[in-house]
CSV table of C-alpha atoms in Angstrom, one decimal:
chain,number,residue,atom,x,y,z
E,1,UNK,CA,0.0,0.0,0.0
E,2,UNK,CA,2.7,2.2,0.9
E,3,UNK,CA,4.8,2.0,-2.3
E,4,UNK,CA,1.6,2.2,-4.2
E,5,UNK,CA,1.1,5.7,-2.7
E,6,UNK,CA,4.6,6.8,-3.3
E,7,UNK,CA,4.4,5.7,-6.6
E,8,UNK,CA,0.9,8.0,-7.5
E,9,UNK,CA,2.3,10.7,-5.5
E,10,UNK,CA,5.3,10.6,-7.7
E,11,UNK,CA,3.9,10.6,-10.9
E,12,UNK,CA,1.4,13.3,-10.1
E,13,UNK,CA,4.2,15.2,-8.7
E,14,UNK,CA,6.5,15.2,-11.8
E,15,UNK,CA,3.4,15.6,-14.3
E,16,UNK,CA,2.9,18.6,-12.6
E,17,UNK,CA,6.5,20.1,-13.1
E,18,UNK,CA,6.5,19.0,-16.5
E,19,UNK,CA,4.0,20.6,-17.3
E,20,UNK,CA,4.6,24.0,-15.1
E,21,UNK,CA,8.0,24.0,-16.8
E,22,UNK,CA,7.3,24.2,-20.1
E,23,UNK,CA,4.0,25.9,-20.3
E,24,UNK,CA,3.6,27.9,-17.1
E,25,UNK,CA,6.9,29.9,-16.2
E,26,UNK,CA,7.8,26.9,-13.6
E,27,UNK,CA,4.6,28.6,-11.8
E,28,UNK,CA,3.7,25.1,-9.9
E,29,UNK,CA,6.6,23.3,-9.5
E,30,UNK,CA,6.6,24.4,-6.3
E,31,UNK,CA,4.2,21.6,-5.6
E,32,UNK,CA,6.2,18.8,-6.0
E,33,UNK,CA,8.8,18.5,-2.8
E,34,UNK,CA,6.0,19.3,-0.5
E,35,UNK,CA,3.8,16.8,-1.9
E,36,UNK,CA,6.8,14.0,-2.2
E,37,UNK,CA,7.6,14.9,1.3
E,38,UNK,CA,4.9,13.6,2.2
E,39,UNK,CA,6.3,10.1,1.8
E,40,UNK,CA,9.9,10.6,1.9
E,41,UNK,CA,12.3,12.8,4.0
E,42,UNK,CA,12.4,16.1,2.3
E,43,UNK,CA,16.3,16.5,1.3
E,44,UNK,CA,15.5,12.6,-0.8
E,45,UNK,CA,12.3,14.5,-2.4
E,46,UNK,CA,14.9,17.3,-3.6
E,47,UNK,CA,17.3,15.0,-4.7
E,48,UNK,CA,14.8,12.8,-6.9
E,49,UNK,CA,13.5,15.6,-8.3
E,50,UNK,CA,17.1,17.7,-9.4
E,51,UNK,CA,17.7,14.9,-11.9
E,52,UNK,CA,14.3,14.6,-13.7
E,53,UNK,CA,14.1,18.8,-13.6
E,54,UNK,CA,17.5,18.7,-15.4
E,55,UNK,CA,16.2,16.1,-18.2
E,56,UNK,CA,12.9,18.9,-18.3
E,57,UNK,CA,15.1,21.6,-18.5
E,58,UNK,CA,16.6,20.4,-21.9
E,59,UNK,CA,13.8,19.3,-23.6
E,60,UNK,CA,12.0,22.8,-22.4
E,61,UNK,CA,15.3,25.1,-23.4
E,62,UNK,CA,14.4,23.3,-26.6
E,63,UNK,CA,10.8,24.1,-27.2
E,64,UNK,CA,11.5,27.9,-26.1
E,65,UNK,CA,15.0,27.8,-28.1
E,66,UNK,CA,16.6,31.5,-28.7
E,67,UNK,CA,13.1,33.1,-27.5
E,68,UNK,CA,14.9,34.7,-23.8
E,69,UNK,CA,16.1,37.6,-23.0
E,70,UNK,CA,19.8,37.8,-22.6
E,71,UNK,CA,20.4,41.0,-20.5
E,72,UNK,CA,18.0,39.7,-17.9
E,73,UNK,CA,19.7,36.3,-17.8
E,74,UNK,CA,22.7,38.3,-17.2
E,75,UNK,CA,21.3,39.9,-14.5
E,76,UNK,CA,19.6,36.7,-12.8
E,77,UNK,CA,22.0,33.9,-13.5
E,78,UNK,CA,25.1,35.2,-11.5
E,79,UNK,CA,23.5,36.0,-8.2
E,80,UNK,CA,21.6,32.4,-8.2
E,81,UNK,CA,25.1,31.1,-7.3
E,82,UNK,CA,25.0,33.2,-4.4
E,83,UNK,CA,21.5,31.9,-2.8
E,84,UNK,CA,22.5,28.2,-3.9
E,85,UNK,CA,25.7,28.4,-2.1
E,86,UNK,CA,23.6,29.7,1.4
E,87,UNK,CA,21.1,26.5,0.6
E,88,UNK,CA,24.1,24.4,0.6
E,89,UNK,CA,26.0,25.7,3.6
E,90,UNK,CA,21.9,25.5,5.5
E,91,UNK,CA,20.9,22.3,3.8
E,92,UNK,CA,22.8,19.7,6.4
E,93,UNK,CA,22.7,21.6,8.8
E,94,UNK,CA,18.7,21.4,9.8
E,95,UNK,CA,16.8,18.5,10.2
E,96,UNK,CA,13.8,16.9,9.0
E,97,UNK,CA,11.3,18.5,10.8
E,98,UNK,CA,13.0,21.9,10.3
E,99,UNK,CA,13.2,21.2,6.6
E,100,UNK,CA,9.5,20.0,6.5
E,101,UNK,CA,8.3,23.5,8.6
E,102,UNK,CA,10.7,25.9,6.4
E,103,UNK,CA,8.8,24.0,3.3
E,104,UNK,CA,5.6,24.5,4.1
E,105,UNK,CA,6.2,28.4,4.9
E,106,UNK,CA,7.6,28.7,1.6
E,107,UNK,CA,4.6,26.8,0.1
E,108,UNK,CA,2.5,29.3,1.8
E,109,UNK,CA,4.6,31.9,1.2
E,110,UNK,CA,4.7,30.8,-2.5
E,111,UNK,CA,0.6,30.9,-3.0
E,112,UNK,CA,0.2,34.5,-0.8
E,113,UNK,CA,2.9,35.8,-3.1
E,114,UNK,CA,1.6,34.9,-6.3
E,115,UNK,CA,-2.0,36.2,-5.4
E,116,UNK,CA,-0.9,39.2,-3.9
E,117,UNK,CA,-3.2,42.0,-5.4
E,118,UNK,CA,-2.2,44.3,-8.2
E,119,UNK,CA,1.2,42.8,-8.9
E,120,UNK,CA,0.3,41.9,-12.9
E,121,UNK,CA,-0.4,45.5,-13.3
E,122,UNK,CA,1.5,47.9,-16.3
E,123,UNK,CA,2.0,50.2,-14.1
E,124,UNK,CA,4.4,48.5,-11.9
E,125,UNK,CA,6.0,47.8,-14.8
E,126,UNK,CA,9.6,49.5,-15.2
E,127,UNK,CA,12.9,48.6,-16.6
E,128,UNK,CA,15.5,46.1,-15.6
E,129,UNK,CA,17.7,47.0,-12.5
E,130,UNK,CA,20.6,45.2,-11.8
E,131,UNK,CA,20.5,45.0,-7.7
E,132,UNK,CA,16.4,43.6,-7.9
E,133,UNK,CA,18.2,41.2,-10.8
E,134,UNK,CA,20.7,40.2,-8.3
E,135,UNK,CA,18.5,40.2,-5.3
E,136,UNK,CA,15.6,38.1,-7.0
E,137,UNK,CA,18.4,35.7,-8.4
E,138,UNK,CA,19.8,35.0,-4.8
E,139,UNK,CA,16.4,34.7,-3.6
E,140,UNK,CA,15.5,32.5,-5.9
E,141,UNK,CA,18.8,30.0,-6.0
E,142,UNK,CA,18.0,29.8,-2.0
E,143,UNK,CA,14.5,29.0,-2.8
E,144,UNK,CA,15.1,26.6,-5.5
E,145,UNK,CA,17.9,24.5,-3.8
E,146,UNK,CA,16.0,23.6,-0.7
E,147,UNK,CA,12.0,23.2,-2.7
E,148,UNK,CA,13.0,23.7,-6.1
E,149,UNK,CA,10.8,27.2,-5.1
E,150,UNK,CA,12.5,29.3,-6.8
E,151,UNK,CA,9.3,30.5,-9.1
E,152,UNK,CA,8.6,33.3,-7.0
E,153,UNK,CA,11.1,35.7,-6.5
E,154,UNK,CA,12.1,35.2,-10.4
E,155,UNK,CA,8.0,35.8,-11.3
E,156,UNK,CA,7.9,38.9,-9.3
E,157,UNK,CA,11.1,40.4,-11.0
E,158,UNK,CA,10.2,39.0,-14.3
E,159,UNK,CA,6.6,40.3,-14.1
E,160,UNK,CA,8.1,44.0,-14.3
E,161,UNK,CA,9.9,43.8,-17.2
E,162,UNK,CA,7.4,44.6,-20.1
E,163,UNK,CA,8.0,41.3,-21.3
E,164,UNK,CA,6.2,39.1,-24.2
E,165,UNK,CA,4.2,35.7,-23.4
E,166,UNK,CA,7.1,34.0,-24.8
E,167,UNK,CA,9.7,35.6,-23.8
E,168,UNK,CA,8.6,35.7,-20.4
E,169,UNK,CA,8.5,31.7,-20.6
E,170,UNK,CA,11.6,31.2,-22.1
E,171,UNK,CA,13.7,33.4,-20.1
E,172,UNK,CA,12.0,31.8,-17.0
E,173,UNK,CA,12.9,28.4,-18.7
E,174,UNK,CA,16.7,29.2,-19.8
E,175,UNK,CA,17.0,30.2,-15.7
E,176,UNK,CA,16.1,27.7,-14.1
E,177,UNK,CA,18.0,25.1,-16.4
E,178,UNK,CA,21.1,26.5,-15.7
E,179,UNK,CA,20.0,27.0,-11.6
E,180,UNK,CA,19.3,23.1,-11.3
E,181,UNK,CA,22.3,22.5,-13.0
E,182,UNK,CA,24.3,24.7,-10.0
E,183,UNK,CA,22.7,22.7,-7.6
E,184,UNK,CA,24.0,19.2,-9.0
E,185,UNK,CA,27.2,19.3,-7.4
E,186,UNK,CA,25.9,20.2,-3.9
E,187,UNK,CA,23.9,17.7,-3.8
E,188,UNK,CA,25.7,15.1,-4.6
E,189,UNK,CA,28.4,16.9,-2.1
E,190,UNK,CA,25.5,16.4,0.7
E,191,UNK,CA,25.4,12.4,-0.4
E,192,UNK,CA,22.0,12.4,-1.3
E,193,UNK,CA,22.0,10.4,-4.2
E,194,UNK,CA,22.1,6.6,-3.8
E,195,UNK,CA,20.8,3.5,-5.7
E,196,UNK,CA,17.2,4.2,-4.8
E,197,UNK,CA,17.0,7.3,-5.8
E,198,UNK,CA,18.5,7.0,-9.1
E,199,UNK,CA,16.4,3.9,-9.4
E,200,UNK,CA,13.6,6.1,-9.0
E,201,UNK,CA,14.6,8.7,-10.9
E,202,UNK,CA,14.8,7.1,-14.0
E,203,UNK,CA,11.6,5.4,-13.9
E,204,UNK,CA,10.1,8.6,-13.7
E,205,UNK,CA,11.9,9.7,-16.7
E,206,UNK,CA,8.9,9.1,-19.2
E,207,UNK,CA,6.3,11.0,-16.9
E,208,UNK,CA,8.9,14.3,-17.1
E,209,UNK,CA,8.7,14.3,-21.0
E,210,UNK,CA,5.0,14.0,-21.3
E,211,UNK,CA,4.8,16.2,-18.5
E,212,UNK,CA,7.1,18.8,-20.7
E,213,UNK,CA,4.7,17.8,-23.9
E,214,UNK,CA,1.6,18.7,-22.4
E,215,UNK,CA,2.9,22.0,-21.3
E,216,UNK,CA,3.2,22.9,-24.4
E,217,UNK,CA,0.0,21.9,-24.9
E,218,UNK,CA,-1.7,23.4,-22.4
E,219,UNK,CA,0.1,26.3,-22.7
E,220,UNK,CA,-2.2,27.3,-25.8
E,221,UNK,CA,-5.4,26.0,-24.7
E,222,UNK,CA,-5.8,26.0,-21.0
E,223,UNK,CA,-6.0,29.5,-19.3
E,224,UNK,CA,-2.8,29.7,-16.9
E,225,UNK,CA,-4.9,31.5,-14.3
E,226,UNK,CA,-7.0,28.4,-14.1
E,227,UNK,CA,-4.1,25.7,-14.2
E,228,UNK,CA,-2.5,28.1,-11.6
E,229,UNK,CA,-5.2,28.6,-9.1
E,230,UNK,CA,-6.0,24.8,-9.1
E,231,UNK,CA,-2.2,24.4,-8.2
E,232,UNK,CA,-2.1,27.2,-5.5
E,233,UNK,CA,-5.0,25.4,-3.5
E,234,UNK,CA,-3.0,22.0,-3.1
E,235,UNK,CA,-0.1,23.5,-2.4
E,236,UNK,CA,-1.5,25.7,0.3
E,237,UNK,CA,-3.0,22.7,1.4
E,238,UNK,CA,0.2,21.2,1.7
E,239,UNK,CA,2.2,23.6,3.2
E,240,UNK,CA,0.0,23.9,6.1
E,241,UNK,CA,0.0,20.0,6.5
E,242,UNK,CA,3.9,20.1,6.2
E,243,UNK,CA,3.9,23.0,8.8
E,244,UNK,CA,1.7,20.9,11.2
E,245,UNK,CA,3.3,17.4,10.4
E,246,UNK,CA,6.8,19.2,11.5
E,247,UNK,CA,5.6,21.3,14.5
E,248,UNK,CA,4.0,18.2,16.1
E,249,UNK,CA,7.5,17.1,16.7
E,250,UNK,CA,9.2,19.6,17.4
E,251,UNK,CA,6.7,20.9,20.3
């Protein structure tokens, strides 16, 4: 019974990154180490994921190939080192419970961010600036390397910039392949990979890709505010069972 539920929270899990990767801006893939951590300890949820988010990453830099913007990149990409570094030097340093309650704060955190009111309108709009580039990249490389969270921090810069459906995709896209790819060596520095995991991992290959597919597919024919606000619900959901899952043994 038990590896039946790990296996459907799995797959649900990964569908749902696939598909927030390549169609949404990476907007729920937030959901899927709060929802594995369910039935595994958090730092393994991470470490499945990185893999299979690496494989997405390629197949979506593909799809949005030569559509990003470059001086934003530039601005991003460098200070996500930063924030992945302070992940790593955090990561082994708290434990499960800790992990589990500073997950579901940032699932919260993630929804009541996202939803916050008036943050999609033009006039908040303005051009890029290097220290919110730097600051949203740290933010998000900290983010992303203990929940793969970094959507966020990178929306709420990225949503200022005047940019295009597409380029706002793609940009998002071209970020966070190279992010996951920073956070490779760390985590194979805190021994998190082992035979299971990989074992895992590539099972789940084929439910990335057709996650990534129908991204792209949804992308053109389901509105993102509905795909979105389906998504915020669970994970809300989850972060508050996370919260109270961790604080019931730590009180």
């Amino acid at each position: 019974m038990e590896l039946i539920l790990f296996w459907s929270i799995a797959v649900i899990a990964v569908l749902i990154t696939g598909i927030s990767k390549s169609g949404f801006a990476g907007g729920a893939g937030a959901v899927a180490v709060p929802l594995l951590s369910l039935v595994m300890p958090p730092l393994q949820a991470i470490a499945l994921m990185l893999p299979l988010l690496i494989i997405m990453d390629g197949f979506s830099v593909k799809l949005w190939w030569g559509q990003y913007n470059r001086k934003l990149l530039i601005a991003l990409i460098p200070a996500s080192l930063i924030g992945v570094a302070i992940g790593y030097a955090t990561a082994d340093q708290l434990s499960e419970d800790w992990i589990r309650l500073l997950l579901g704060v940032i699932a919260i955190a993630f929804v009541v961010i996202q939803l916050w009111p008036n943050q999609n309108k033009k006039e908040q709009q303005h051009k890029p600036n290097a220290v919110l580039g730097a600051v949203a990249g740290a933010s998000a490389g900290f983010t992303s390397f203990l929940a793969h969270a970094g959507g966020p921090p990178l929306n709420m810069f990225l949503l200022k910039q005047k940019l295009s459906r597409t380029e706002f995709l793609a940009t998002a896209v071209y970020f966070f392949a190279a992010i996951n790819l920073f956070k490779l060596y760390p985590y194979i520095a805190l021994e998190q990979f082992n035979k299971q995991i990989l074992w895992q991992g590539a099972l789940l290959i084929p439910v990335a890709l057709i996650g990534v597919a129908l991204g792209k597919w949804l992308q053109g024919h389901l509105p993102q505010k509905t795909f979105l606000n389906i998504i915020y619900v669970l994970l809300f959901g989850l972060g508050c069972k996370l919260i109270y899952s961790a604080l019931s043994e730590l009180i």
